Short mmCIF file of C-alpha atoms in Angstrom, two decimals:
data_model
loop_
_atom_site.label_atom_id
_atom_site.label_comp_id
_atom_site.label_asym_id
_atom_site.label_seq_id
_atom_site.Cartn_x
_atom_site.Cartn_y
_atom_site.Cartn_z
CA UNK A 1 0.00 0.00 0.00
CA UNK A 2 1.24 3.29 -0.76
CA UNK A 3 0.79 6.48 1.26
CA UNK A 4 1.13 10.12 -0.78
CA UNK A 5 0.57 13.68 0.47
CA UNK A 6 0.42 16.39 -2.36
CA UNK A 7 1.65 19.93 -2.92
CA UNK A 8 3.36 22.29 -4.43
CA UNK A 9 7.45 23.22 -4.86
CA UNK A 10 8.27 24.82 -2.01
CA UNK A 11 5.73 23.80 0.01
CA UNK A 12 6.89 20.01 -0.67
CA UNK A 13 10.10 21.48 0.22
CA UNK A 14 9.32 23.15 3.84
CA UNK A 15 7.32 19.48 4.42
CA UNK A 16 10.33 17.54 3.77
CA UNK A 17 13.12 19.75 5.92
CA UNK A 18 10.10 20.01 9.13
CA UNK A 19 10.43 16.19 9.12
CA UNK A 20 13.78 16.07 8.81
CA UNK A 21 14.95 18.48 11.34
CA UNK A 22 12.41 16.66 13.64
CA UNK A 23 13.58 13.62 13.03
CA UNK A 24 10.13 11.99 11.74
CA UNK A 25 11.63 10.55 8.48
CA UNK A 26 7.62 9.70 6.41
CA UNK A 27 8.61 9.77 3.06
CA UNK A 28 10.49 7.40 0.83
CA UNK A 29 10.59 8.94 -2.59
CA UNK A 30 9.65 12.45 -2.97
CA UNK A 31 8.30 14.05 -6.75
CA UNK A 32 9.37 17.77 -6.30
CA UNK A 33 10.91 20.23 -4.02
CA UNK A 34 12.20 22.32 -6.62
CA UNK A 35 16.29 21.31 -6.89
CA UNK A 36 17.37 24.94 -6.39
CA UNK A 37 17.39 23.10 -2.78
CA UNK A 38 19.08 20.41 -3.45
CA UNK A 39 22.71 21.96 -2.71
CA UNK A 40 21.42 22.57 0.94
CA UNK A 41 19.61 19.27 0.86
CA UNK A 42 22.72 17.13 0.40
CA UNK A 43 24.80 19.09 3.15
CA UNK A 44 21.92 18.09 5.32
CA UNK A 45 21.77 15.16 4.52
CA UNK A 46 18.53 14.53 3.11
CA UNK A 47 19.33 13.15 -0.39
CA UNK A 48 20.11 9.74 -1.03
CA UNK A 49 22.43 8.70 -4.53
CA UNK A 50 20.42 5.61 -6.31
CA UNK A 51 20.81 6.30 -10.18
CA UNK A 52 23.85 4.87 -10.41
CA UNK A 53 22.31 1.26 -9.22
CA UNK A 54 19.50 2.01 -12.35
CA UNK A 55 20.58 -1.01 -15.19
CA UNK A 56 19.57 0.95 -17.78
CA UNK A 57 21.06 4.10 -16.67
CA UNK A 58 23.68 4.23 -19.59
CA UNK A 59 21.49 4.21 -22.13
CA UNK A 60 20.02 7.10 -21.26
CA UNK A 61 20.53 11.16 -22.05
CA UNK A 62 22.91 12.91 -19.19
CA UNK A 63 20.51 15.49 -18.83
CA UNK A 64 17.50 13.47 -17.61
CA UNK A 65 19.21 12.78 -14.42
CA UNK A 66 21.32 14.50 -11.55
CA UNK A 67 25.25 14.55 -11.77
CA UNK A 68 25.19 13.51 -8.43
CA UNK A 69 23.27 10.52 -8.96
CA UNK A 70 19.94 11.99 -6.74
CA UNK A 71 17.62 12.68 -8.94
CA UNK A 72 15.87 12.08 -12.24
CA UNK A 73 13.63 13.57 -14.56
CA UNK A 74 10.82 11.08 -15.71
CA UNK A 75 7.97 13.39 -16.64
CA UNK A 76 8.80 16.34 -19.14
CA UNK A 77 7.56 19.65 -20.22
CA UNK A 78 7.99 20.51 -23.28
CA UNK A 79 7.23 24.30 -24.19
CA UNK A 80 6.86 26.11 -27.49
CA UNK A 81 4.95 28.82 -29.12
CA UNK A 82 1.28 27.59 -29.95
CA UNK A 83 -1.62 28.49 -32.22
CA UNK A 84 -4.99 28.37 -33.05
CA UNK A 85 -5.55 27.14 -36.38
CA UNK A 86 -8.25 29.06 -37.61
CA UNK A 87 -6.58 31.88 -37.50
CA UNK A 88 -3.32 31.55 -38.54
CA UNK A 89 -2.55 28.53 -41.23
CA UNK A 90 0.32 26.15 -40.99
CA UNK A 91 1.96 27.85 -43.94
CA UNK A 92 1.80 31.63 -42.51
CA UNK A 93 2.77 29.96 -39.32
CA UNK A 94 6.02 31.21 -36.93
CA UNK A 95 8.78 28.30 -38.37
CA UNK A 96 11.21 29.83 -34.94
CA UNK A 97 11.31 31.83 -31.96
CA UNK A 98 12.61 35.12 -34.04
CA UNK A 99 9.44 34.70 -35.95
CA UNK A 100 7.49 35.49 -33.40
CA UNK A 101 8.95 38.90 -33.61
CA UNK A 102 7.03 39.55 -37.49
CA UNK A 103 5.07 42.44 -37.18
CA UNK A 104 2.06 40.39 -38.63
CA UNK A 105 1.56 39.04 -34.96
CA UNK A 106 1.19 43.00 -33.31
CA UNK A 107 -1.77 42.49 -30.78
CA UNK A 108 -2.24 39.17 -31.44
CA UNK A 109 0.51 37.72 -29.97
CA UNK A 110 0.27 36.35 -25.94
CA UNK A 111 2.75 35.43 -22.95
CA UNK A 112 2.67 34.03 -20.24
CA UNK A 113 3.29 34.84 -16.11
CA UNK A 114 5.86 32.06 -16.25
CA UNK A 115 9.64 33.18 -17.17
CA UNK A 116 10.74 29.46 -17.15
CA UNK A 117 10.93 28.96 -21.26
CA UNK A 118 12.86 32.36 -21.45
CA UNK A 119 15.32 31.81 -18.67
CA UNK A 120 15.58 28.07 -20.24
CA UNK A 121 16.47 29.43 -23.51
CA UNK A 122 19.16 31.82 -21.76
CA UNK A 123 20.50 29.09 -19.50
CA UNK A 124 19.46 25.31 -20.47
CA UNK A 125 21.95 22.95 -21.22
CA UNK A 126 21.92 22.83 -24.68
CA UNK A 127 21.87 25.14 -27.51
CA UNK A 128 20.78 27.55 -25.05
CA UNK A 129 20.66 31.29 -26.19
CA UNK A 130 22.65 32.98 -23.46
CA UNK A 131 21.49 35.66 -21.22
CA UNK A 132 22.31 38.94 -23.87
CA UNK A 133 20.80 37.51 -26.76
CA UNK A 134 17.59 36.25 -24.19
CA UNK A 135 17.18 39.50 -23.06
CA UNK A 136 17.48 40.94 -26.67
CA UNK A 137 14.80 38.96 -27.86
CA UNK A 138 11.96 39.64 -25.29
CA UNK A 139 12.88 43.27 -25.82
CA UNK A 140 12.16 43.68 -29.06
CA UNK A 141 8.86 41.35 -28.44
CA UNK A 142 7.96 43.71 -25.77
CA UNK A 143 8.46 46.89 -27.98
CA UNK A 144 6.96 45.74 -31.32
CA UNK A 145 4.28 43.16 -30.66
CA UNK A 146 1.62 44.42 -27.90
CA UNK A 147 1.42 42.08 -26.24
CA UNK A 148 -1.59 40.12 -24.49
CA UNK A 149 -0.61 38.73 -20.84
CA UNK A 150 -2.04 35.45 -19.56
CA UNK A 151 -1.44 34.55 -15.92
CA UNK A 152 -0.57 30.82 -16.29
CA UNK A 153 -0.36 28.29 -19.22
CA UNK A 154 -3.44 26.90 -18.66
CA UNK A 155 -5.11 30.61 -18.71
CA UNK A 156 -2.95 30.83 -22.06
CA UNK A 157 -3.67 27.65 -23.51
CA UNK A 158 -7.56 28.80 -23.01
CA UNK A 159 -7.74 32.25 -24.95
CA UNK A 160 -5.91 30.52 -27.85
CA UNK A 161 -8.57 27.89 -28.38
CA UNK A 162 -11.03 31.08 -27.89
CA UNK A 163 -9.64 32.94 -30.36
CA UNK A 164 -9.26 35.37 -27.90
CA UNK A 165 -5.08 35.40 -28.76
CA UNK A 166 -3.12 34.04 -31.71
CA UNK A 167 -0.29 32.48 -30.90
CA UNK A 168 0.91 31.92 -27.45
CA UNK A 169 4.87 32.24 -27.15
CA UNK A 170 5.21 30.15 -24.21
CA UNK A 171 3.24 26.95 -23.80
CA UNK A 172 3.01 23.26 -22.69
CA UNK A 173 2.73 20.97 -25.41
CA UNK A 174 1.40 18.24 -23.48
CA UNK A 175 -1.84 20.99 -23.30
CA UNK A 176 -2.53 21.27 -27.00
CA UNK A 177 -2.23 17.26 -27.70
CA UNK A 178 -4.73 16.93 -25.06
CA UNK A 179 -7.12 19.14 -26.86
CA UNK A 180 -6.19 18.70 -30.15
CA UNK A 181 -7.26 15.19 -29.51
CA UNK A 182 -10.69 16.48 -28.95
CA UNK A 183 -10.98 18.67 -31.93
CA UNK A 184 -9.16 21.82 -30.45
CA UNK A 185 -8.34 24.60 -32.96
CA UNK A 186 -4.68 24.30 -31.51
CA UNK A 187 -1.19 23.19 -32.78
CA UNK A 188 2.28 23.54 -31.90
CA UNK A 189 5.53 24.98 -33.41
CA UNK A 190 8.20 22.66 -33.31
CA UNK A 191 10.91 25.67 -32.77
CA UNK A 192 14.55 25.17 -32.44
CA UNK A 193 15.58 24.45 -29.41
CA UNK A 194 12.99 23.34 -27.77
CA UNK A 195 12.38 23.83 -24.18
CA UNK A 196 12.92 20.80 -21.43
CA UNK A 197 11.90 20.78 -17.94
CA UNK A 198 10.00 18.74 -15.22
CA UNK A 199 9.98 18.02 -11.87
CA UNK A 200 12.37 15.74 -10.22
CA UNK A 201 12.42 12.72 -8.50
CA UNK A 202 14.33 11.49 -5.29
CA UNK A 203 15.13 8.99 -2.64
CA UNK A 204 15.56 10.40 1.04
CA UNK A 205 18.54 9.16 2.85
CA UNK A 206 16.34 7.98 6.19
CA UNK A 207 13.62 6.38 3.71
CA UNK A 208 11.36 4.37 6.09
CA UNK A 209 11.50 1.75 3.57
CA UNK A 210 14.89 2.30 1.18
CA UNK A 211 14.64 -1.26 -0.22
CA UNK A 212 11.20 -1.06 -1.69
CA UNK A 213 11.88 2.71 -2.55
CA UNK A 214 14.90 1.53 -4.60
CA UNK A 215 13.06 -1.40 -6.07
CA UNK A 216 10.63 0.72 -7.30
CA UNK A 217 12.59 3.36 -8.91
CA UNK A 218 14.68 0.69 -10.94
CA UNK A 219 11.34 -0.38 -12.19
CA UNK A 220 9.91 3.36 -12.91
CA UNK A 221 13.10 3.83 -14.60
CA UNK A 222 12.85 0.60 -16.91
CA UNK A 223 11.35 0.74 -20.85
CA UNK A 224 7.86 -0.62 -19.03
CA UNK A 225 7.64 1.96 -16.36
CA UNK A 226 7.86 4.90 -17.64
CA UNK A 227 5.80 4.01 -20.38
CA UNK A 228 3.53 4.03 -17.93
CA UNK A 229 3.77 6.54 -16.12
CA UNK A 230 3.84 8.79 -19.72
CA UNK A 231 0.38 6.55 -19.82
CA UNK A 232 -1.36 7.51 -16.54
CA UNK A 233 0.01 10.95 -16.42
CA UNK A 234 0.29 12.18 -19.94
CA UNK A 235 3.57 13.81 -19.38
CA UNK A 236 6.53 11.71 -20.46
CA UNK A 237 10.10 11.71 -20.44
CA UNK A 238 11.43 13.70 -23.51
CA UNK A 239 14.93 12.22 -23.91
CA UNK A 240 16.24 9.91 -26.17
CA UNK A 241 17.45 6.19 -25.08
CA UNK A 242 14.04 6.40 -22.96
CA UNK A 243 11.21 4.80 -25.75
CA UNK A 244 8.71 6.91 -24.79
CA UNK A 245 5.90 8.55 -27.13
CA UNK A 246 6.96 12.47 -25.98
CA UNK A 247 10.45 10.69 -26.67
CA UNK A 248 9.36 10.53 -30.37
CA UNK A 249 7.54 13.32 -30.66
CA UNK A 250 10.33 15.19 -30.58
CA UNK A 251 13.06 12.80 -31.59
CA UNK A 252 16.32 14.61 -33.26
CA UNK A 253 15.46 17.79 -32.29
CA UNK A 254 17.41 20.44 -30.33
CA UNK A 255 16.86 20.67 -27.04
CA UNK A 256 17.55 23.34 -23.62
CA UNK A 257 17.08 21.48 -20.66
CA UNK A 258 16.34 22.60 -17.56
CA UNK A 259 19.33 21.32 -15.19
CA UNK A 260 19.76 21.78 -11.47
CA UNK A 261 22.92 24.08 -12.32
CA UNK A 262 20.94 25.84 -14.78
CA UNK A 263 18.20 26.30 -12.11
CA UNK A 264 20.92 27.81 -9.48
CA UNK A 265 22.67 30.06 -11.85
CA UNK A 266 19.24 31.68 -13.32
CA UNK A 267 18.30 32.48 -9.59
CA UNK A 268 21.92 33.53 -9.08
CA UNK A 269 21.40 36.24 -11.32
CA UNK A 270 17.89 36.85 -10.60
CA UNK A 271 16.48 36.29 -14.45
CA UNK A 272 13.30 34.91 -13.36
CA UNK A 273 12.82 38.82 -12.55
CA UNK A 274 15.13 40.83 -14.75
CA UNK A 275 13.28 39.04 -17.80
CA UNK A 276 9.75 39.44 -16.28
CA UNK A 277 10.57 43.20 -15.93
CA UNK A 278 11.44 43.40 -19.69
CA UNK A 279 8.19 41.84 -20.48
CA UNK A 280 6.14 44.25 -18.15
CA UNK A 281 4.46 40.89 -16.41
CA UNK A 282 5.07 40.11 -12.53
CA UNK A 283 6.33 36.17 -12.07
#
């Protein structure tokens, strides 16, 4: 039988220390808790290494999982630009992220609360952009497009099936294959790179039950289980080696992944801000 308690980043976060400083040790495997943490987790001594015990671990992309062995990625976000079909055609359609800068979009073009995709771009491991270019770019979208804010992805996602916005610069893929699958006006752009990131997954050092915990991440971490879990929770792992449908999706293409030293350098230098400031939006 398995026990769960649900919420959000930091909240997961402040859950998981209270325990631990208290020395009730509940959890076993913990989805979350934001790895800008994680640095101050292991010094703790909170974290637990189990990746490298993972069979299949080699076969595998780098970037799904921690480089110290803590933590993996098995649920991905993919973002990119997305638009409603009826009006704008696949032809007249943005083909990359400077497109979106084509005067044709002024007033029609929306963006999100969320700075992830931009500091991503600046940051990701990858192709990333770098911070000057990054903050070049939503300049000039700022300046020249009037733009139309949405609070959240979701929010986002819902004026562009309206009608109510274009094309939204910054959204979840794994939204518009939902809805496209029930007739949605809605596509996506398959932009170069494309933007990678998810929560991660764990194993606490003083798991009440390590063997089962590590058991059951070799399995989740097998062809078969995170198949499934792309199955139950329509988000699935985006790198290659792992077989999954997302996997495919985007197979070959370019990618800026959202790291745990990515993570700590963007709030190093405070971009979640500086780049919501450009935009006029509050994160």
């Amino acid at each position: 039988k398995v026990n769960s308690w649900r919420g959000i980043g930091e909240e997961i976060a402040t859950k998981v220390e209270a325990e631990f400083n208290s020395g009730r040790y509940t959890v076993d495997i913990l989805h979350g808790g934001e790895p800008g943490n994680y640095s101050r987790w292991r010094k703790m001594g909170i974290m637990e290494k189990f990746t490298d015990i993972i069979p299949t671990i080699e076969k595998l992309d780098k970037r799904m999982y921690g480089r110290d062995n803590d933590s993996v990625v098995v649920g991905s976000t993919i973002s990119s630009p997305t638009y409603n079909t009826k009006l704008v055609s696949a032809a007249e359609a943005p083909k990359g992220w400077e497109d979106l800068l084509n005067p044709r979009w002024k007033g029609k073009l929306g963006v999100t609360a969320d700075m992830k995709v931009w500091t991503n771009l600046a940051l990701g491991e990858g192709k990333s952009w770098g911070v000057r270019k990054t903050e070049e770019f939503l300049a000039k979208l700022k300046k020249e497009q009037n733009l139309i804010f949405a609070a959240s992805h979701a929010a986002g996602h819902t004026m562009v099936i309206a009608g109510e916005i274009a094309i939204l610069a910054d959204n979840y893929v794994r939204l518009v294959l939902l809805d496209k699958e029930k007739g949605a006006p809605v596509e996506w752009l398959r932009v170069s790179p494309l933007s990678i990131s998810g929560p991660s997954i764990t194993l606490q050092k003083k798991a009440p039950h390590p063997n089962a915990a590590r058991l059951f991440l070799e399995w989740l971490l097998s062809p078969q289980g995170l198949l499934l879990y792309e199955e139950k929770t329509r988000s699935g792992a985006a790198f290659p080696g792992t077989g999954t449908k997302t996997s495919k999706l985007i197979e070959g293409m370019p990618l800026v992944v959202q790291t745990e030293e990515a993570i700590l350098k963007i709030k190093e230098l405070g971009l979640d801000e500086k780049f919501a400031t450009i935009l006029g939006v509050t994160p």
